Tab-separated table of N, CA and C in Angstrom:
chain	number	residue	atom	x	y	z
A	1	UNK	N	-27.320	8.708	-9.323
A	1	UNK	CA	-26.487	9.887	-9.602
A	1	UNK	C	-26.041	10.599	-8.343
A	2	UNK	N	-24.908	11.171	-8.428
A	2	UNK	CA	-24.389	12.090	-7.320
A	2	UNK	C	-24.754	13.399	-7.539
A	3	UNK	N	-25.153	14.041	-6.367
A	3	UNK	CA	-25.560	15.467	-6.494
A	3	UNK	C	-24.087	16.301	-6.307
A	4	UNK	N	-24.117	17.632	-6.385
A	4	UNK	CA	-22.938	18.378	-6.245
A	4	UNK	C	-22.348	18.273	-4.905
A	5	UNK	N	-23.078	18.225	-3.790
A	5	UNK	CA	-22.611	18.063	-2.565
A	5	UNK	C	-21.995	16.629	-2.334
A	6	UNK	N	-22.658	15.627	-2.790
A	6	UNK	CA	-21.998	14.262	-2.703
A	6	UNK	C	-20.670	14.278	-3.341
A	7	UNK	N	-20.526	14.798	-4.458
A	7	UNK	CA	-19.336	14.886	-5.294
A	7	UNK	C	-18.248	15.542	-4.394
A	8	UNK	N	-18.736	16.797	-3.858
A	8	UNK	CA	-17.718	17.470	-3.030
A	8	UNK	C	-17.277	16.684	-1.729
A	9	UNK	N	-18.248	15.922	-1.128
A	9	UNK	CA	-17.866	15.115	-0.029
A	9	UNK	C	-16.923	13.976	-0.323
A	10	UNK	N	-17.192	13.280	-1.582
A	10	UNK	CA	-16.263	12.374	-1.990
A	10	UNK	C	-14.922	12.782	-2.302
A	11	UNK	N	-14.822	13.885	-2.943
A	11	UNK	CA	-13.576	14.551	-3.328
A	11	UNK	C	-12.693	14.896	-2.021
A	12	UNK	N	-13.519	15.439	-0.937
A	12	UNK	CA	-12.827	15.714	0.242
A	12	UNK	C	-12.358	14.560	1.014
A	13	UNK	N	-12.979	13.386	0.799
A	13	UNK	CA	-12.593	12.219	1.686
A	13	UNK	C	-11.813	11.244	0.905
A	14	UNK	N	-11.550	11.314	-0.445
A	14	UNK	CA	-11.069	10.320	-1.116
A	14	UNK	C	-9.486	10.122	-0.898
A	15	UNK	N	-8.834	11.106	-0.293
A	15	UNK	CA	-7.479	11.010	0.105
A	15	UNK	C	-7.394	10.664	1.603
A	16	UNK	N	-8.535	10.506	2.233
A	16	UNK	CA	-8.517	10.113	3.645
A	16	UNK	C	-9.242	11.054	4.534
A	17	UNK	N	-9.590	10.648	5.676
A	17	UNK	CA	-10.376	11.580	6.530
A	17	UNK	C	-9.329	12.523	7.228
A	18	UNK	N	-9.804	13.680	7.664
A	18	UNK	CA	-8.891	14.627	8.399
A	18	UNK	C	-8.436	13.785	9.675
A	19	UNK	N	-7.094	14.022	9.998
A	19	UNK	CA	-6.524	13.398	11.221
A	19	UNK	C	-6.809	14.170	12.427
A	20	UNK	N	-8.090	14.227	12.957
A	20	UNK	CA	-8.418	14.853	14.096
A	20	UNK	C	-9.306	14.045	14.868
A	21	UNK	N	-9.629	14.523	16.233
A	21	UNK	CA	-10.507	13.656	17.017
A	21	UNK	C	-11.909	13.699	16.429
A	22	UNK	N	-12.278	14.667	15.744
A	22	UNK	CA	-13.685	14.727	15.158
A	22	UNK	C	-13.514	14.916	13.663
A	23	UNK	N	-13.282	13.866	12.885
A	23	UNK	CA	-13.025	14.073	11.339
A	23	UNK	C	-14.311	14.531	10.579
A	24	UNK	N	-15.484	13.944	11.052
A	24	UNK	CA	-16.730	14.301	10.409
A	24	UNK	C	-17.090	15.759	10.604
A	25	UNK	N	-16.814	16.224	11.869
A	25	UNK	CA	-17.149	17.749	12.148
A	25	UNK	C	-16.116	18.558	11.364
A	26	UNK	N	-14.892	18.186	11.151
A	26	UNK	CA	-13.984	18.862	10.339
A	26	UNK	C	-14.394	18.879	8.944
A	27	UNK	N	-14.946	17.674	8.439
A	27	UNK	CA	-15.412	17.804	7.013
A	27	UNK	C	-16.513	18.705	6.850
A	28	UNK	N	-17.506	18.641	7.838
A	28	UNK	CA	-18.726	19.551	7.758
A	28	UNK	C	-18.337	20.935	7.696
A	29	UNK	N	-17.295	21.331	8.467
A	29	UNK	CA	-16.880	22.688	8.507
A	29	UNK	C	-16.245	23.060	7.149
A	30	UNK	N	-15.495	22.137	6.646
A	30	UNK	CA	-14.810	22.374	5.390
A	30	UNK	C	-15.785	22.605	4.234
A	31	UNK	N	-16.914	21.849	4.347
A	31	UNK	CA	-17.825	21.757	3.271
A	31	UNK	C	-19.063	22.709	3.445
A	32	UNK	N	-19.059	23.323	4.760
A	32	UNK	CA	-20.222	24.167	4.986
A	32	UNK	C	-21.488	23.426	5.196
A	33	UNK	N	-21.381	22.215	5.888
A	33	UNK	CA	-22.566	21.406	6.168
A	33	UNK	C	-22.707	21.158	7.599
A	34	UNK	N	-23.646	20.523	8.057
A	34	UNK	CA	-23.828	20.057	9.377
A	34	UNK	C	-23.200	18.708	9.537
A	35	UNK	N	-22.583	18.331	10.720
A	35	UNK	CA	-21.983	17.114	10.894
A	35	UNK	C	-22.921	15.921	10.612
A	36	UNK	N	-24.209	16.048	11.046
A	36	UNK	CA	-25.237	15.055	10.837
A	36	UNK	C	-25.550	14.841	9.487
A	37	UNK	N	-25.420	15.858	8.543
A	37	UNK	CA	-25.617	15.842	7.142
A	37	UNK	C	-24.444	15.109	6.454
A	38	UNK	N	-23.234	15.334	6.880
A	38	UNK	CA	-22.076	14.497	6.398
A	38	UNK	C	-22.250	13.075	6.672
A	39	UNK	N	-22.624	12.681	7.893
A	39	UNK	CA	-22.766	11.302	8.277
A	39	UNK	C	-23.929	10.633	7.607
A	40	UNK	N	-25.090	11.418	7.350
A	40	UNK	CA	-26.091	10.816	6.632
A	40	UNK	C	-25.744	10.646	5.173
A	41	UNK	N	-25.135	11.593	4.607
A	41	UNK	CA	-24.705	11.422	3.094
A	41	UNK	C	-23.734	10.300	2.965
A	42	UNK	N	-22.727	10.149	3.887
A	42	UNK	CA	-21.841	8.975	3.759
A	42	UNK	C	-22.571	7.768	3.885
A	43	UNK	N	-23.503	7.553	4.854
A	43	UNK	CA	-24.333	6.338	4.970
A	43	UNK	C	-25.099	6.076	3.645
A	44	UNK	N	-25.697	7.104	3.251
A	44	UNK	CA	-26.452	7.011	1.958
A	44	UNK	C	-25.528	6.380	0.759
A	45	UNK	N	-24.366	7.046	0.618
A	45	UNK	CA	-23.403	6.636	-0.302
A	45	UNK	C	-23.070	5.106	-0.221
A	46	UNK	N	-22.779	4.722	1.124
A	46	UNK	CA	-22.334	3.271	1.475
A	46	UNK	C	-23.742	2.426	0.906
A	47	UNK	N	-24.850	2.876	1.401
A	47	UNK	CA	-26.162	1.992	1.157
A	47	UNK	C	-26.443	1.816	-0.449
A	48	UNK	N	-26.049	2.909	-1.100
A	48	UNK	CA	-26.230	2.813	-2.554
A	48	UNK	C	-25.136	2.101	-3.308
A	49	UNK	N	-24.062	1.782	-2.647
A	49	UNK	CA	-22.881	1.290	-3.333
A	49	UNK	C	-22.138	2.205	-4.044
A	50	UNK	N	-22.188	3.573	-3.869
A	50	UNK	CA	-21.439	4.518	-4.547
A	50	UNK	C	-20.020	4.541	-3.948
A	51	UNK	N	-19.888	4.301	-2.642
A	51	UNK	CA	-18.523	3.994	-2.061
A	51	UNK	C	-18.668	2.778	-1.261
A	52	UNK	N	-17.622	1.938	-1.234
A	52	UNK	CA	-17.619	0.591	-0.688
A	52	UNK	C	-17.437	0.543	0.763
A	53	UNK	N	-16.500	1.528	1.373
A	53	UNK	CA	-16.329	1.382	2.700
A	53	UNK	C	-15.506	2.675	3.152
A	54	UNK	N	-15.547	2.804	4.507
A	54	UNK	CA	-14.736	4.011	5.053
A	54	UNK	C	-14.061	3.209	6.202
A	55	UNK	N	-12.688	3.234	6.012
A	55	UNK	CA	-11.760	2.573	6.871
A	55	UNK	C	-10.313	3.000	6.838
A	56	UNK	N	-9.695	2.503	7.824
A	56	UNK	CA	-8.134	2.820	7.943
A	56	UNK	C	-7.511	1.900	6.859
A	57	UNK	N	-6.499	2.392	6.188
A	57	UNK	CA	-5.649	1.655	5.369
A	57	UNK	C	-4.199	1.775	5.857
A	58	UNK	N	-3.814	0.690	6.633
A	58	UNK	CA	-2.417	0.735	7.245
A	58	UNK	C	-1.409	0.660	6.003
A	59	UNK	N	-0.323	1.245	6.281
A	59	UNK	CA	0.921	1.167	5.445
A	59	UNK	C	1.705	-0.088	5.930
A	60	UNK	N	1.507	-1.170	5.100
A	60	UNK	CA	2.095	-2.442	5.504
A	60	UNK	C	3.683	-2.389	5.537
A	61	UNK	N	4.160	-1.480	4.677
A	61	UNK	CA	5.647	-1.304	4.751
A	61	UNK	C	6.108	-0.812	6.056
A	62	UNK	N	5.422	0.260	6.505
A	62	UNK	CA	5.743	0.899	7.678
A	62	UNK	C	5.572	-0.192	8.942
A	63	UNK	N	4.665	-1.113	8.746
A	63	UNK	CA	4.543	-2.065	9.883
A	63	UNK	C	5.435	-3.229	9.829
A	64	UNK	N	6.406	-3.186	8.773
A	64	UNK	CA	7.381	-4.183	8.704
A	64	UNK	C	7.023	-5.391	7.909
A	65	UNK	N	5.941	-5.244	7.132
A	65	UNK	CA	5.430	-6.333	6.238
A	65	UNK	C	5.992	-6.041	4.848
A	66	UNK	N	7.185	-6.337	4.599
A	66	UNK	CA	7.947	-5.928	3.345
A	66	UNK	C	7.997	-6.957	2.306
A	67	UNK	N	7.628	-8.157	2.759
A	67	UNK	CA	7.633	-9.298	1.744
A	67	UNK	C	6.176	-9.504	1.248
A	68	UNK	N	5.911	-8.996	0.145
A	68	UNK	CA	4.503	-8.929	-0.415
A	68	UNK	C	4.388	-9.693	-1.568
A	69	UNK	N	3.532	-10.786	-1.556
A	69	UNK	CA	3.493	-11.590	-2.682
A	69	UNK	C	2.032	-11.738	-3.237
A	70	UNK	N	1.977	-11.646	-4.523
A	70	UNK	CA	0.515	-11.938	-5.179
A	70	UNK	C	0.501	-13.363	-5.487
A	71	UNK	N	-0.140	-14.132	-4.808
A	71	UNK	CA	-0.332	-15.604	-5.283
A	71	UNK	C	-1.301	-15.648	-6.282
A	72	UNK	N	-0.982	-16.477	-7.356
A	72	UNK	CA	-1.796	-16.545	-8.504
A	72	UNK	C	-2.216	-18.026	-8.685
A	73	UNK	N	-3.480	-18.257	-9.067
A	73	UNK	CA	-4.006	-19.602	-9.026
A	73	UNK	C	-4.695	-19.876	-10.331
A	74	UNK	N	-4.522	-21.260	-10.763
A	74	UNK	CA	-5.263	-21.593	-12.005
A	74	UNK	C	-6.334	-22.455	-11.574
A	75	UNK	N	-7.577	-21.902	-11.560
A	75	UNK	CA	-8.849	-22.558	-10.999
A	75	UNK	C	-9.810	-22.688	-12.149
A	76	UNK	N	-10.468	-23.851	-12.268
A	76	UNK	CA	-11.573	-23.923	-13.262
A	76	UNK	C	-12.495	-22.796	-13.248
A	77	UNK	N	-12.812	-22.317	-14.431
A	77	UNK	CA	-13.742	-21.153	-14.554
A	77	UNK	C	-15.055	-21.314	-13.773
A	78	UNK	N	-15.619	-22.553	-13.789
A	78	UNK	CA	-16.846	-22.647	-13.187
A	78	UNK	C	-16.594	-22.726	-11.451
A	79	UNK	N	-15.482	-22.895	-11.051
A	79	UNK	CA	-15.219	-22.778	-9.581
A	79	UNK	C	-14.592	-21.619	-9.083
A	80	UNK	N	-14.215	-20.652	-9.852
A	80	UNK	CA	-13.371	-19.595	-9.348
A	80	UNK	C	-14.015	-18.643	-8.480
A	81	UNK	N	-15.497	-18.481	-8.594
A	81	UNK	CA	-16.228	-17.585	-7.763
A	81	UNK	C	-16.252	-18.239	-6.246
A	82	UNK	N	-16.591	-19.546	-6.333
A	82	UNK	CA	-16.653	-20.205	-4.946
A	82	UNK	C	-15.253	-20.253	-4.268
A	83	UNK	N	-14.346	-20.662	-4.997
A	83	UNK	CA	-12.907	-20.604	-4.445
A	83	UNK	C	-12.444	-19.410	-3.948
A	84	UNK	N	-12.703	-18.342	-4.835
A	84	UNK	CA	-12.315	-16.956	-4.523
A	84	UNK	C	-12.898	-16.383	-3.265
A	85	UNK	N	-14.163	-16.824	-2.947
A	85	UNK	CA	-14.899	-16.373	-1.837
A	85	UNK	C	-14.172	-16.945	-0.558
A	86	UNK	N	-13.831	-18.195	-0.635
A	86	UNK	CA	-13.127	-18.787	0.524
A	86	UNK	C	-11.738	-18.321	0.778
A	87	UNK	N	-11.052	-17.978	-0.330
A	87	UNK	CA	-9.577	-17.483	-0.218
A	87	UNK	C	-9.741	-16.010	0.217
A	88	UNK	N	-10.626	-15.290	-0.247
A	88	UNK	CA	-10.738	-13.868	0.120
A	88	UNK	C	-11.302	-13.730	1.547
A	89	UNK	N	-11.826	-14.783	2.100
A	89	UNK	CA	-12.248	-14.718	3.614
A	89	UNK	C	-10.981	-14.981	4.571
A	90	UNK	N	-9.842	-15.451	4.041
A	90	UNK	CA	-8.839	-15.606	4.878
A	90	UNK	C	-8.294	-14.411	5.478
A	91	UNK	N	-7.889	-14.356	6.810
A	91	UNK	CA	-7.530	-13.006	7.355
A	91	UNK	C	-6.179	-12.408	6.867
A	92	UNK	N	-5.551	-13.192	6.258
A	92	UNK	CA	-4.106	-12.659	5.819
A	92	UNK	C	-4.210	-12.441	4.451
A	93	UNK	N	-5.318	-12.470	3.722
A	93	UNK	CA	-5.462	-12.113	2.309
A	93	UNK	C	-6.095	-10.746	2.237
A	94	UNK	N	-5.396	-9.729	1.682
A	94	UNK	CA	-5.856	-8.396	1.694
A	94	UNK	C	-6.499	-8.147	0.458
A	95	UNK	N	-6.318	-8.650	-0.643
A	95	UNK	CA	-6.873	-8.513	-1.982
A	95	UNK	C	-7.140	-9.842	-2.521
A	96	UNK	N	-8.356	-10.051	-3.094
A	96	UNK	CA	-8.739	-11.271	-3.792
A	96	UNK	C	-9.635	-11.055	-4.963
A	97	UNK	N	-9.227	-11.492	-6.117
A	97	UNK	CA	-10.152	-11.175	-7.290
A	97	UNK	C	-9.771	-12.010	-8.506
A	98	UNK	N	-10.679	-12.085	-9.468
A	98	UNK	CA	-10.679	-12.836	-10.600
A	98	UNK	C	-10.057	-12.027	-11.763
A	99	UNK	N	-9.179	-12.492	-12.644
A	99	UNK	CA	-8.677	-11.786	-13.640
A	99	UNK	C	-8.702	-12.752	-14.893
A	100	UNK	N	-8.806	-12.239	-16.130
A	100	UNK	CA	-8.752	-13.171	-17.247
A	100	UNK	C	-7.363	-13.866	-17.463
A	101	UNK	N	-7.410	-15.010	-17.896
A	101	UNK	CA	-6.214	-15.742	-18.340
A	101	UNK	C	-5.680	-15.157	-19.624
A	102	UNK	N	-4.434	-15.411	-19.982
A	102	UNK	CA	-3.775	-15.131	-21.274
A	102	UNK	C	-2.919	-16.278	-21.703
A	103	UNK	N	-3.802	-17.278	-22.254
A	103	UNK	CA	-3.214	-18.530	-22.608
A	103	UNK	C	-2.449	-18.236	-23.889
A	104	UNK	N	-1.429	-19.066	-24.228
A	104	UNK	CA	-0.795	-20.191	-23.367
A	104	UNK	C	0.232	-19.626	-22.321
A	105	UNK	N	0.597	-18.454	-22.306
A	105	UNK	CA	1.588	-17.937	-21.293
A	105	UNK	C	1.133	-17.742	-19.920
A	106	UNK	N	-0.171	-17.431	-19.689
A	106	UNK	CA	-0.578	-17.076	-18.328
A	106	UNK	C	-1.856	-17.931	-18.045
A	107	UNK	N	-1.847	-18.958	-17.289
A	107	UNK	CA	-2.895	-19.739	-17.133
A	107	UNK	C	-3.693	-19.377	-15.804
A	108	UNK	N	-3.358	-18.328	-15.059
A	108	UNK	CA	-3.898	-18.056	-13.850
A	108	UNK	C	-4.973	-16.992	-13.868
A	109	UNK	N	-5.966	-17.351	-13.044
A	109	UNK	CA	-7.314	-16.524	-13.103
A	109	UNK	C	-7.824	-16.058	-11.808
A	110	UNK	N	-7.207	-16.503	-10.679
A	110	UNK	CA	-7.590	-15.950	-9.328
A	110	UNK	C	-6.224	-15.314	-8.690
A	111	UNK	N	-6.321	-14.124	-8.158
A	111	UNK	CA	-5.129	-13.492	-7.565
A	111	UNK	C	-5.499	-13.299	-6.016
A	112	UNK	N	-4.552	-13.415	-5.104
A	112	UNK	CA	-4.726	-13.290	-3.736
A	112	UNK	C	-3.442	-12.667	-3.209
A	113	UNK	N	-3.643	-11.538	-2.741
A	113	UNK	CA	-2.440	-10.725	-2.181
A	113	UNK	C	-2.167	-11.089	-0.695
A	114	UNK	N	-0.942	-11.414	-0.457
A	114	UNK	CA	-0.500	-11.879	0.914
A	114	UNK	C	0.742	-10.961	1.288
A	115	UNK	N	0.715	-10.541	2.581
A	115	UNK	CA	1.868	-9.822	3.031
A	115	UNK	C	2.521	-10.563	4.194
A	116	UNK	N	3.913	-10.363	4.324
A	116	UNK	CA	4.576	-10.924	5.425
A	116	UNK	C	5.841	-10.271	5.761
A	117	UNK	N	6.535	-10.696	6.793
A	117	UNK	CA	7.781	-10.031	7.166
A	117	UNK	C	8.956	-10.815	6.423
A	118	UNK	N	8.721	-11.893	5.867
A	118	UNK	CA	9.715	-12.563	4.990
A	118	UNK	C	9.090	-13.427	3.929
A	119	UNK	N	9.757	-13.690	2.895
A	119	UNK	CA	9.114	-14.382	1.691
A	119	UNK	C	8.791	-15.792	2.165
A	120	UNK	N	9.584	-16.370	3.083
A	120	UNK	CA	9.147	-17.669	3.651
A	120	UNK	C	7.797	-17.562	4.366
A	121	UNK	N	7.593	-16.530	5.086
A	121	UNK	CA	6.289	-16.317	5.739
A	121	UNK	C	5.150	-16.263	4.655
A	122	UNK	N	5.341	-15.482	3.593
A	122	UNK	CA	4.518	-15.346	2.603
A	122	UNK	C	4.147	-16.743	1.833
A	123	UNK	N	5.315	-17.522	1.661
A	123	UNK	CA	5.086	-18.881	0.951
A	123	UNK	C	4.419	-19.862	1.923
A	124	UNK	N	4.481	-19.688	3.209
A	124	UNK	CA	3.702	-20.506	4.231
A	124	UNK	C	2.228	-20.066	4.207
A	125	UNK	N	1.915	-18.924	3.945
A	125	UNK	CA	0.495	-18.481	3.818
A	125	UNK	C	-0.036	-18.962	2.471
A	126	UNK	N	0.944	-18.919	1.404
A	126	UNK	CA	0.511	-19.601	0.150
A	126	UNK	C	0.202	-20.997	0.278
A	127	UNK	N	0.960	-21.740	1.135
A	127	UNK	CA	0.696	-23.162	1.395
A	127	UNK	C	-0.594	-23.396	2.066
A	128	UNK	N	-1.006	-22.437	3.001
A	128	UNK	CA	-2.310	-22.562	3.583
A	128	UNK	C	-3.369	-22.290	2.559
A	129	UNK	N	-3.242	-21.451	1.595
A	129	UNK	CA	-4.305	-21.232	0.620
A	129	UNK	C	-4.367	-22.474	-0.188
A	130	UNK	N	-3.224	-23.091	-0.622
A	130	UNK	CA	-3.214	-24.355	-1.395
A	130	UNK	C	-3.852	-25.425	-0.698
A	131	UNK	N	-3.766	-25.584	0.620
A	131	UNK	CA	-4.436	-26.558	1.422
A	131	UNK	C	-5.871	-26.373	1.372
A	132	UNK	N	-6.337	-25.102	1.514
A	132	UNK	CA	-7.730	-24.682	1.482
A	132	UNK	C	-8.349	-24.988	0.040
A	133	UNK	N	-7.691	-24.723	-0.927
A	133	UNK	CA	-8.150	-24.815	-2.265
A	133	UNK	C	-8.090	-26.301	-2.722
A	134	UNK	N	-7.155	-27.073	-2.253
A	134	UNK	CA	-7.061	-28.553	-2.515
A	134	UNK	C	-6.949	-28.755	-3.999
A	135	UNK	N	-7.765	-29.737	-4.577
A	135	UNK	CA	-7.514	-30.181	-5.945
A	135	UNK	C	-8.212	-29.200	-6.868
A	136	UNK	N	-8.939	-28.151	-6.452
A	136	UNK	CA	-9.414	-27.160	-7.325
A	136	UNK	C	-8.277	-26.377	-7.950
A	137	UNK	N	-7.183	-26.377	-7.389
A	137	UNK	CA	-5.850	-25.737	-7.898
A	137	UNK	C	-5.199	-26.547	-8.943
A	138	UNK	N	-5.117	-26.031	-10.071
A	138	UNK	CA	-4.387	-26.790	-11.229
A	138	UNK	C	-2.912	-26.230	-11.370
A	139	UNK	N	-2.622	-25.322	-10.518
A	139	UNK	CA	-1.300	-24.658	-10.519
A	139	UNK	C	-1.291	-23.418	-9.964
A	140	UNK	N	-0.086	-22.910	-9.385
A	140	UNK	CA	-0.102	-21.641	-8.711
A	140	UNK	C	1.306	-21.118	-8.734
A	141	UNK	N	1.558	-19.836	-8.292
A	141	UNK	CA	2.751	-19.232	-8.073
A	141	UNK	C	2.660	-18.164	-7.217
A	142	UNK	N	3.800	-17.531	-6.729
A	142	UNK	CA	3.818	-16.270	-5.917
A	142	UNK	C	4.670	-15.343	-6.687
A	143	UNK	N	4.290	-14.236	-6.855
A	143	UNK	CA	4.877	-12.943	-7.465
A	143	UNK	C	5.275	-12.013	-6.484
A	144	UNK	N	6.466	-11.789	-6.161
A	144	UNK	CA	6.851	-10.878	-5.016
A	144	UNK	C	7.110	-9.548	-5.545
A	145	UNK	N	6.551	-8.636	-4.784
A	145	UNK	CA	6.676	-7.180	-5.077
A	145	UNK	C	8.137	-6.633	-4.847
A	146	UNK	N	8.604	-5.835	-5.814
A	146	UNK	CA	9.860	-5.331	-5.655
A	146	UNK	C	9.922	-3.844	-5.467
A	147	UNK	N	8.664	-3.185	-5.690
A	147	UNK	CA	8.483	-1.751	-5.568
A	147	UNK	C	7.080	-1.402	-5.729
A	148	UNK	N	6.578	-0.220	-5.198
A	148	UNK	CA	5.184	0.169	-5.227
A	148	UNK	C	5.097	1.014	-6.590
A	149	UNK	N	4.319	0.788	-7.353
A	149	UNK	CA	4.045	1.592	-8.640
A	149	UNK	C	2.862	2.423	-8.406
A	150	UNK	N	1.920	2.064	-7.808
A	150	UNK	CA	0.615	2.813	-7.552
A	150	UNK	C	-0.013	2.484	-6.245
A	151	UNK	N	-0.479	3.504	-5.531
A	151	UNK	CA	-1.070	3.321	-4.395
A	151	UNK	C	-2.273	4.103	-3.957
A	152	UNK	N	-3.010	4.248	-5.112
A	152	UNK	CA	-4.307	5.119	-4.934
A	152	UNK	C	-5.315	4.464	-5.723
A	153	UNK	N	-6.574	4.847	-5.199
A	153	UNK	CA	-7.622	4.215	-5.953
A	153	UNK	C	-8.335	5.302	-6.960
A	154	UNK	N	-9.429	5.088	-7.444
A	154	UNK	CA	-10.070	5.967	-8.225
A	154	UNK	C	-10.394	7.397	-7.676
A	155	UNK	N	-10.081	8.353	-8.312
A	155	UNK	CA	-10.178	9.799	-7.930
A	155	UNK	C	-11.201	10.489	-8.823
A	156	UNK	N	-12.153	11.201	-8.165
A	156	UNK	CA	-13.094	12.025	-8.894
A	156	UNK	C	-12.831	13.457	-8.623
A	157	UNK	N	-13.291	14.368	-9.410
A	157	UNK	CA	-13.070	15.732	-9.159
A	157	UNK	C	-14.475	16.238	-8.560
A	158	UNK	N	-14.230	17.277	-7.681
A	158	UNK	CA	-15.515	17.776	-7.048
A	158	UNK	C	-16.462	18.407	-8.073
């Protein structure tokens, strides 16, 4: 369970850390805490799995990576966890997860997001995934983004 201070801390950081040289000190001042308490609470939240990570999230569009493709794969259900771990470990795969199939129209159960400067670059990275997966892939496709519909995660109220 989260206490009231943890909830306030999560609410204060879920949109990003303050853009200052000392973001944890700024958070402490905002919340009326000591900086050491902010750091200890964040570490505890990480250790407990209440938050997954603290990190920078670059805007790939601003970096020129405007060809974004969700590669979708038909993998035997018994192999999807092992294959997904390998695909997710590739440095150019930013998201990798399993989703249910919707047969007969949608046979794909493994999704791996790839970014590139051109669609050809994304397709080449998809070919690298296909080589890694080998015969475990029974089919695949790449679905290219045409616009951003949502760019936020879960939000909680303080």
